[in-house]
Structure formats: structure tokens, C-alpha cells
Amino acid sequence: MQLSLDGTRFLFDGRLTYHDNADTHADARGLLMNARFIQGVFDDAADPARFARFGHGSYDPDAQTDRLIAALPEWHAHGLRAFTVGFQGGGPCFTTANPTIDNNPFGRRGATIDPAYASRMDRLIRAADAAGMAVIVSFLYGDQTLRLEDDRAVERAVVTASRFLRDGGYTNCLIEIANEHDVSPFRERPIVFQPYGVAHLIRVAQRESGGVPVGCSGVGGSIRQPIVEASDVVLVHGNGLSRQHFLNLLRQTRAWAPDRPLVCNEDSPAVSNLPVAVREGVSWGYYNNWTKQEPPTDYAIRPGHDRYFAWRMADALGYRPDAIADDEQFFLYGLGEHEAAPNMRNLDQPTRWPGLACLYPERVDRVEFLRDGRPVETCYDDPFAIGWRSNWLHHGRPAEPGTHRWEAIAHLIDGTTVTRSADVELG
């Protein structure tokens, strides 16, 4: 499949994306709805045994890639046309401190790619091509880039990764130079942290990749004009933003790049932001820390946020998905048999990360969480979760011995309530 650009729109094999579905809304054609599957080639040279969890007896990086490949057709059927995967992965934001992980395939000097990573990335890109999907290949990630010895090694890594894409002959890729170039770890690698350094790396990747479209993201809500002007595809992150702040970000970015595609390739499970992007002609990126970034990852469309995002995406595109019954529009998650795990802030403390996923969070005023009949917390913002810190992060609650009853009571704006409950051992 040949990915190409036509002004602000994407084409597959010379035709606007979604042309293959007669029901697709005309203004949705040319979008590139996507998800953050950043750990698709993840490994940890430091301590892979710590990722033998969530019901898996061991951690197998090839199996991780295989699970993502197996899930692609189901995601494609709901309208997903791209996903972001990182050579240096992303942070397991709940359970493991990222600086303790060694997930850098470029070595200290940035001059080579570990053959096992190269093999997994090759299989993944080719599988995406066969499924009719594009891959946003992210080169650099915060703490992992500090394993490159200096700025020259960073630039060599960009050259190395770009030439990997060129020599592989892949035609369904985009490049993200760095995941959020302005997060604090990159301060120690100014060539990534400074906007003009990023613009330089974009030009290096454009040259060395043989013409793969290139962009680079900043933290949620951050855009830098030198990066926007150098990019073929403008990448933004919406995590942490209200719908109004997200709209403001898209409009300011569009003012700087009226003639290029604008892609949000990371937001959150807050599906209420999805229609904001689509109305602005912007591709939206689903990002679920809990189900899609904690290895070993299950990349299937799981109950709760995954299912609701897939449905809302299909509906926004005009795919006419089968209706989800009223009694299935709320899902209490984070309380499954294998979902207690160490907390990165206290590795000796098993923790659960409960929340209530909603098909239409816009209809919810607040959610009250109770354990054993006693109030635990009230959450007013989507996604509704215990220990809410942002729309992409929550801190959860220690799991204590015994069996406990959890309840989530959603107070809807029409005055009615919906309750979901679960009895949980080690609650």
C-alpha cells in the first residue's frame, strides 16, 4: 500500500482514505484515525522478568508483536487506519519507572539497530500494510534517549532508523522524530529538546528515509512554529486538555500549517475529544495507558474504553456500527483477576486502577466510587477513575487482602443514575 499526502488529506494507493466504504461521511475521507500502540516492539534488557504478569508466565517480545498483528483486522474494521509504535517504546505509566527500563535498540552511539527489534518492526510494518493500515514509527522516547551518549549519537540514531525505513522499501509509514520532544528528560539532549534542533532532525529524516513524511510531537497542548514549518505531517498531542483547549490547539496549529495534514497521534481514553477533532478535519489518536501501554499488552478491542472508542470512531466516520445496548454503555474496569500490579511509587504495594468507562461520557455529571459501601472518591472529569490526575493518568488505590465490593454510581445530567458493581478478591 502506498501512503501519500494531498494537501491536508491522506491517500492510500492514490485515493482518499476511507474511500472503500460507501457509508463514510464525505468530510471524513482523507483522515487517518489512529491509536497509540507504542509498545509493539518493546523489550527490556534490564529486567524482562518483571513483565511476567497480567496472567502471562513470562515476557516474550515476539509474542507482544504477534498480539498486535493479530488485532489489526478487528481495529481496521472499526475504522482505524494507523497506529504509533516506538523503537524506544513508551513509559508503563502506572507500574514501572521508565528510567529503570532498557528499551534502546540503537546502542550508545546510535549507529545500529538491534536485529531483534528490526525483525519485529519489519513484521509489524508489513502486517499493517497487508491490513490496509499505516504505521507512525516513533524514533526517540524521553528516558530511553538518555541511553544514547550525546547529541551526535541522537542524530546518528535518527539516520539509522530513517535508513532502516528506506532500505526496507516500506510505503505505508510516517515518522515521529520523538515522542513529546519537550518532556524534561530531553533537556539533557538539546538537539531534541530545542525546536530548531528538532527541525534539523526532521530534515535529516526527510533526506535519509528517502521521502517518508516526517513530523514530531510535543507534550499535550504544545506546538512550536519551527517544528510545524519543517514537518510534512504536523503531529500534536491532546492529552491533558479540555475540549476547548484541544480545539484552540488545533486551530492555532492549522493557522501555521494550512496546507498539511494535522494528526493528533496521542490524546487519552476521553472519547469526548474525538468529535472535536473530526469536526475540525483532524485525525484523532486514542491513547489508553492501562490497556495499551503496560506490557505485556493485549492489543485486542477489550471491554470498556477500547470498545467504546472503536464504536465512537466507527460512528464518527459513518460506518453505521451496530448499536450498543443501554445496559452495555457503562463498564467498571481495573478489577479483573490479573489486574493488580506493583505501583511504581511503591513496588511492594499491589495496586488496582479502577474506573468507569462510558460510551457517552458527555452525558455524565459525576461518578461516585464506593468500596464495601463506603465512599472512596468522586470524579467529575472524563475518563472517570480512582485517583484522577489527568485524562490520561490516574493513581489508583492499594489492593488489600480479602474480598471487597466495589461500586461506581454514574450520576447523569438528566438526573438518573447508573450503577456498576463487582466483588473483588484482593480488593
mmCIF file of N, CA, C and O in Angstrom, residues 197-261:
data_model
loop_
_atom_site.group_PDB
_atom_site.id
_atom_site.type_symbol
_atom_site.label_atom_id
_atom_site.label_comp_id
_atom_site.label_asym_id
_atom_site.label_seq_id
_atom_site.Cartn_x
_atom_site.Cartn_y
_atom_site.Cartn_z
ATOM 1 N N GLY A 197 16.578 22.342 16.910
ATOM 2 C CA GLY A 197 17.226 21.041 16.828
ATOM 3 C C GLY A 197 16.299 20.008 16.241
ATOM 4 O O GLY A 197 16.702 19.185 15.400
ATOM 5 N N VAL A 198 15.032 20.014 16.665
ATOM 6 C CA VAL A 198 14.045 19.087 16.109
ATOM 7 C C VAL A 198 13.853 19.341 14.618
ATOM 8 O O VAL A 198 13.792 18.403 13.816
ATOM 9 N N ALA A 199 13.770 20.612 14.237
ATOM 10 C CA ALA A 199 13.616 20.937 12.819
ATOM 11 C C ALA A 199 14.782 20.376 12.010
ATOM 12 O O ALA A 199 14.603 19.865 10.891
ATOM 13 N N HIS A 200 15.988 20.451 12.574
ATOM 14 C CA HIS A 200 17.154 19.860 11.906
ATOM 15 C C HIS A 200 16.998 18.348 11.775
ATOM 16 O O HIS A 200 17.247 17.778 10.694
ATOM 17 N N LEU A 201 16.569 17.673 12.848
ATOM 18 C CA LEU A 201 16.400 16.219 12.789
ATOM 19 C C LEU A 201 15.300 15.825 11.808
ATOM 20 O O LEU A 201 15.398 14.777 11.149
ATOM 21 N N ILE A 202 14.274 16.641 11.703
ATOM 22 C CA ILE A 202 13.234 16.380 10.701
ATOM 23 C C ILE A 202 13.840 16.398 9.305
ATOM 24 O O ILE A 202 13.581 15.514 8.477
ATOM 25 N N ARG A 203 14.676 17.391 9.022
ATOM 26 C CA ARG A 203 15.294 17.464 7.694
ATOM 27 C C ARG A 203 16.241 16.284 7.462
ATOM 28 O O ARG A 203 16.321 15.749 6.339
ATOM 29 N N VAL A 204 16.941 15.845 8.515
ATOM 30 C CA VAL A 204 17.798 14.666 8.388
ATOM 31 C C VAL A 204 16.957 13.447 8.025
ATOM 32 O O VAL A 204 17.305 12.676 7.125
ATOM 33 N N ALA A 205 15.847 13.247 8.719
ATOM 34 C CA ALA A 205 14.988 12.094 8.443
ATOM 35 C C ALA A 205 14.359 12.173 7.061
ATOM 36 O O ALA A 205 14.236 11.154 6.364
ATOM 37 N N GLN A 206 13.968 13.361 6.645
ATOM 38 C CA GLN A 206 13.410 13.506 5.294
ATOM 39 C C GLN A 206 14.421 13.076 4.236
ATOM 40 O O GLN A 206 14.081 12.377 3.277
ATOM 41 N N ARG A 207 15.676 13.454 4.447
ATOM 42 C CA ARG A 207 16.732 13.116 3.486
ATOM 43 C C ARG A 207 17.093 11.636 3.543
ATOM 44 O O ARG A 207 17.159 10.967 2.507
ATOM 45 N N GLU A 208 17.303 11.106 4.740
ATOM 46 C CA GLU A 208 17.839 9.752 4.874
ATOM 47 C C GLU A 208 16.789 8.664 4.692
ATOM 48 O O GLU A 208 17.131 7.520 4.393
ATOM 49 N N SER A 209 15.516 8.996 4.852
ATOM 50 C CA SER A 209 14.464 7.984 4.717
ATOM 51 C C SER A 209 14.016 7.798 3.276
ATOM 52 O O SER A 209 13.239 6.884 2.983
ATOM 53 N N GLY A 210 14.479 8.672 2.392
ATOM 54 C CA GLY A 210 14.046 8.566 1.009
ATOM 55 C C GLY A 210 12.676 9.145 0.756
ATOM 56 O O GLY A 210 12.028 8.797 -0.239
ATOM 57 N N GLY A 211 12.209 10.009 1.652
ATOM 58 C CA GLY A 211 10.950 10.701 1.386
ATOM 59 C C GLY A 211 9.780 10.293 2.250
ATOM 60 O O GLY A 211 8.642 10.678 1.960
ATOM 61 N N VAL A 212 10.006 9.523 3.316
ATOM 62 C CA VAL A 212 8.917 9.207 4.236
ATOM 63 C C VAL A 212 8.461 10.497 4.924
ATOM 64 O O VAL A 212 9.299 11.277 5.387
ATOM 65 N N PRO A 213 7.156 10.775 4.999
ATOM 66 C CA PRO A 213 6.693 12.000 5.661
ATOM 67 C C PRO A 213 7.104 12.024 7.136
ATOM 68 O O PRO A 213 7.032 11.007 7.829
ATOM 69 N N VAL A 214 7.502 13.197 7.613
ATOM 70 C CA VAL A 214 8.090 13.319 8.948
ATOM 71 C C VAL A 214 7.397 14.418 9.745
ATOM 72 O O VAL A 214 7.020 15.457 9.198
ATOM 73 N N GLY A 215 7.267 14.193 11.051
ATOM 74 C CA GLY A 215 6.795 15.202 11.987
ATOM 75 C C GLY A 215 7.355 14.920 13.358
ATOM 76 O O GLY A 215 8.159 14.006 13.549
ATOM 77 N N CYS A 216 6.932 15.696 14.351
ATOM 78 C CA CYS A 216 7.393 15.477 15.721
ATOM 79 C C CYS A 216 6.369 16.080 16.680
ATOM 80 O O CYS A 216 5.876 17.192 16.443
ATOM 81 N N SER A 217 6.056 15.364 17.737
ATOM 82 C CA SER A 217 5.063 15.829 18.705
ATOM 83 C C SER A 217 5.712 16.527 19.887
ATOM 84 O O SER A 217 6.890 16.319 20.197
ATOM 85 N N GLY A 218 4.926 17.374 20.550
ATOM 86 C CA GLY A 218 5.275 17.933 21.845
ATOM 87 C C GLY A 218 4.315 17.411 22.893
ATOM 88 O O GLY A 218 3.414 16.612 22.591
ATOM 89 N N VAL A 219 4.487 17.832 24.129
ATOM 90 C CA VAL A 219 3.568 17.418 25.184
ATOM 91 C C VAL A 219 2.169 17.934 24.866
ATOM 92 O O VAL A 219 1.988 18.776 23.986
ATOM 93 N N GLY A 220 1.182 17.410 25.597
ATOM 94 C CA GLY A 220 -0.189 17.805 25.327
ATOM 95 C C GLY A 220 -0.374 19.308 25.312
ATOM 96 O O GLY A 220 -0.057 19.996 26.292
ATOM 97 N N GLY A 221 -0.835 19.836 24.200
ATOM 98 C CA GLY A 221 -1.071 21.266 24.051
ATOM 99 C C GLY A 221 0.106 22.066 23.555
ATOM 100 O O GLY A 221 -0.010 23.270 23.328
ATOM 101 N N SER A 222 1.276 21.415 23.360
ATOM 102 C CA SER A 222 2.480 22.140 22.973
ATOM 103 C C SER A 222 2.692 22.083 21.470
ATOM 104 O O SER A 222 2.655 21.010 20.862
ATOM 105 N N ILE A 223 2.935 23.232 20.878
ATOM 106 C CA ILE A 223 3.345 23.309 19.475
ATOM 107 C C ILE A 223 4.440 24.363 19.368
ATOM 108 O O ILE A 223 4.443 25.347 20.106
ATOM 109 N N ARG A 224 5.386 24.128 18.456
ATOM 110 C CA ARG A 224 6.483 25.064 18.225
ATOM 111 C C ARG A 224 6.540 25.359 16.732
ATOM 112 O O ARG A 224 6.628 24.434 15.907
ATOM 113 N N GLN A 225 6.494 26.628 16.375
ATOM 114 C CA GLN A 225 6.386 27.008 14.970
ATOM 115 C C GLN A 225 7.527 26.478 14.112
ATOM 116 O O GLN A 225 7.277 26.027 12.989
ATOM 117 N N PRO A 226 8.810 26.491 14.559
ATOM 118 C CA PRO A 226 9.859 25.925 13.705
ATOM 119 C C PRO A 226 9.636 24.447 13.379
ATOM 120 O O PRO A 226 9.961 24.004 12.279
ATOM 121 N N ILE A 227 9.070 23.696 14.329
ATOM 122 C CA ILE A 227 8.793 22.275 14.082
ATOM 123 C C ILE A 227 7.636 22.129 13.114
ATOM 124 O O ILE A 227 7.695 21.330 12.166
ATOM 125 N N VAL A 228 6.581 22.897 13.323
ATOM 126 C CA VAL A 228 5.431 22.846 12.412
ATOM 127 C C VAL A 228 5.865 23.164 10.988
ATOM 128 O O VAL A 228 5.496 22.472 10.033
ATOM 129 N N GLU A 229 6.667 24.209 10.831
ATOM 130 C CA GLU A 229 7.065 24.633 9.486
ATOM 131 C C GLU A 229 7.979 23.622 8.802
ATOM 132 O O GLU A 229 7.972 23.512 7.570
ATOM 133 N N ALA A 230 8.754 22.853 9.566
ATOM 134 C CA ALA A 230 9.649 21.860 8.966
ATOM 135 C C ALA A 230 8.953 20.548 8.647
ATOM 136 O O ALA A 230 9.455 19.748 7.854
ATOM 137 N N SER A 231 7.778 20.297 9.239
ATOM 138 C CA SER A 231 7.125 18.991 9.167
ATOM 139 C C SER A 231 6.374 18.781 7.863
ATOM 140 O O SER A 231 5.791 19.715 7.298
ATOM 141 N N ASP A 232 6.363 17.535 7.408
ATOM 142 C CA ASP A 232 5.474 17.127 6.309
ATOM 143 C C ASP A 232 4.073 16.854 6.844
ATOM 144 O O ASP A 232 3.070 17.178 6.211
ATOM 145 N N VAL A 233 4.016 16.203 8.011
ATOM 146 C CA VAL A 233 2.779 15.920 8.732
ATOM 147 C C VAL A 233 2.924 16.530 10.117
ATOM 148 O O VAL A 233 3.912 16.273 10.808
ATOM 149 N N VAL A 234 1.975 17.360 10.514
ATOM 150 C CA VAL A 234 2.071 18.043 11.792
ATOM 151 C C VAL A 234 1.425 17.159 12.857
ATOM 152 O O VAL A 234 0.241 16.815 12.774
ATOM 153 N N LEU A 235 2.222 16.773 13.862
ATOM 154 C CA LEU A 235 1.765 15.893 14.922
ATOM 155 C C LEU A 235 1.561 16.686 16.206
ATOM 156 O O LEU A 235 2.453 17.438 16.624
ATOM 157 N N VAL A 236 0.394 16.516 16.818
ATOM 158 C CA VAL A 236 0.106 17.162 18.090
ATOM 159 C C VAL A 236 -0.413 16.122 19.065
ATOM 160 O O VAL A 236 -0.915 15.065 18.665
ATOM 161 N N HIS A 237 -0.292 16.426 20.357
ATOM 162 C CA HIS A 237 -0.854 15.592 21.413
ATOM 163 C C HIS A 237 -1.908 16.384 22.167
ATOM 164 O O HIS A 237 -1.701 17.566 22.489
ATOM 165 N N GLY A 238 -3.026 15.726 22.442
ATOM 166 C CA GLY A 238 -4.129 16.396 23.119
ATOM 167 C C GLY A 238 -4.296 15.990 24.562
ATOM 168 O O GLY A 238 -5.229 16.468 25.224
ATOM 169 N N ASN A 239 -3.412 15.122 25.067
ATOM 170 C CA ASN A 239 -3.605 14.643 26.430
ATOM 171 C C ASN A 239 -3.492 15.788 27.437
ATOM 172 O O ASN A 239 -2.668 16.676 27.314
ATOM 173 N N GLY A 240 -4.372 15.726 28.440
ATOM 174 C CA GLY A 240 -4.394 16.739 29.478
ATOM 175 C C GLY A 240 -5.225 17.966 29.157
ATOM 176 O O GLY A 240 -5.341 18.864 29.990
ATOM 177 N N LEU A 241 -5.822 18.018 27.968
ATOM 178 C CA LEU A 241 -6.548 19.217 27.549
ATOM 179 C C LEU A 241 -8.055 19.030 27.674
ATOM 180 O O LEU A 241 -8.580 17.945 27.414
ATOM 181 N N SER A 242 -8.745 20.105 28.049
ATOM 182 C CA SER A 242 -10.196 20.122 27.926
ATOM 183 C C SER A 242 -10.556 20.179 26.450
ATOM 184 O O SER A 242 -9.706 20.426 25.586
ATOM 185 N N ARG A 243 -11.823 19.976 26.159
ATOM 186 C CA ARG A 243 -12.248 20.032 24.753
ATOM 187 C C ARG A 243 -11.998 21.417 24.153
ATOM 188 O O ARG A 243 -11.593 21.534 22.993
ATOM 189 N N GLN A 244 -12.216 22.461 24.948
ATOM 190 C CA GLN A 244 -11.976 23.805 24.418
ATOM 191 C C GLN A 244 -10.500 24.055 24.184
ATOM 192 O O GLN A 244 -10.104 24.606 23.148
ATOM 193 N N HIS A 245 -9.655 23.629 25.142
ATOM 194 C CA HIS A 245 -8.220 23.795 24.940
ATOM 195 C C HIS A 245 -7.743 22.982 23.733
ATOM 196 O O HIS A 245 -6.862 23.422 22.987
ATOM 197 N N PHE A 246 -8.313 21.805 23.558
ATOM 198 C CA PHE A 246 -7.948 20.972 22.413
ATOM 199 C C PHE A 246 -8.335 21.664 21.112
ATOM 200 O O PHE A 246 -7.553 21.718 20.154
ATOM 201 N N LEU A 247 -9.535 22.222 21.058
ATOM 202 C CA LEU A 247 -9.970 22.955 19.868
ATOM 203 C C LEU A 247 -9.040 24.133 19.591
ATOM 204 O O LEU A 247 -8.632 24.363 18.434
ATOM 205 N N ASN A 248 -8.678 24.881 20.633
ATOM 206 C CA ASN A 248 -7.775 26.022 20.444
ATOM 207 C C ASN A 248 -6.437 25.566 19.865
ATOM 208 O O ASN A 248 -5.855 26.228 18.995
ATOM 209 N N LEU A 249 -5.918 24.429 20.381
ATOM 210 C CA LEU A 249 -4.657 23.885 19.872
ATOM 211 C C LEU A 249 -4.760 23.566 18.386
ATOM 212 O O LEU A 249 -3.872 23.929 17.593
ATOM 213 N N LEU A 250 -5.834 22.892 17.987
ATOM 214 C CA LEU A 250 -5.987 22.505 16.586
ATOM 215 C C LEU A 250 -6.075 23.733 15.684
ATOM 216 O O LEU A 250 -5.462 23.773 14.603
ATOM 217 N N ARG A 251 -6.795 24.736 16.120
ATOM 218 C CA ARG A 251 -6.965 25.920 15.265
ATOM 219 C C ARG A 251 -5.685 26.734 15.162
ATOM 220 O O ARG A 251 -5.367 27.263 14.092
ATOM 221 N N GLN A 252 -4.932 26.849 16.247
ATOM 222 C CA GLN A 252 -3.658 27.554 16.163
ATOM 223 C C GLN A 252 -2.688 26.799 15.259
ATOM 224 O O GLN A 252 -1.980 27.395 14.438
ATOM 225 N N THR A 253 -2.645 25.481 15.403
ATOM 226 C CA THR A 253 -1.742 24.687 14.572
ATOM 227 C C THR A 253 -2.130 24.789 13.108
ATOM 228 O O THR A 253 -1.263 24.926 12.233
ATOM 229 N N ARG A 254 -3.420 24.714 12.846
ATOM 230 C CA ARG A 254 -3.890 24.821 11.461
ATOM 231 C C ARG A 254 -3.521 26.179 10.859
ATOM 232 O O ARG A 254 -3.185 26.281 9.673
ATOM 233 N N ALA A 255 -3.532 27.226 11.666
ATOM 234 C CA ALA A 255 -3.157 28.542 11.158
ATOM 235 C C ALA A 255 -1.704 28.561 10.706
ATOM 236 O O ALA A 255 -1.338 29.275 9.773
ATOM 237 N N TRP A 256 -0.843 27.781 11.372
ATOM 238 C CA TRP A 256 0.567 27.708 10.984
ATOM 239 C C TRP A 256 0.809 26.729 9.835
ATOM 240 O O TRP A 256 1.836 26.815 9.166
ATOM 241 N N ALA A 257 -0.098 25.785 9.648
ATOM 242 C CA ALA A 257 0.101 24.753 8.612
ATOM 243 C C ALA A 257 -1.222 24.502 7.897
ATOM 244 O O ALA A 257 -1.817 23.434 8.016
ATOM 245 N N PRO A 258 -1.697 25.476 7.114
ATOM 246 C CA PRO A 258 -3.000 25.312 6.463
ATOM 247 C C PRO A 258 -2.997 24.310 5.314
ATOM 248 O O PRO A 258 -4.064 23.893 4.861
ATOM 249 N N ASP A 259 -1.797 23.911 4.872
ATOM 250 C CA ASP A 259 -1.698 23.090 3.666
ATOM 251 C C ASP A 259 -1.152 21.694 3.920
ATOM 252 O O ASP A 259 -0.797 20.986 2.980
ATOM 253 N N ARG A 260 -1.082 21.290 5.185
ATOM 254 C CA ARG A 260 -0.525 19.968 5.502
ATOM 255 C C ARG A 260 -1.450 19.197 6.425
ATOM 256 O O ARG A 260 -2.241 19.803 7.165
ATOM 257 N N PRO A 261 -1.369 17.864 6.419
ATOM 258 C CA PRO A 261 -2.222 17.083 7.318
ATOM 259 C C PRO A 261 -1.870 17.377 8.779
ATOM 260 O O PRO A 261 -0.700 17.522 9.134
#
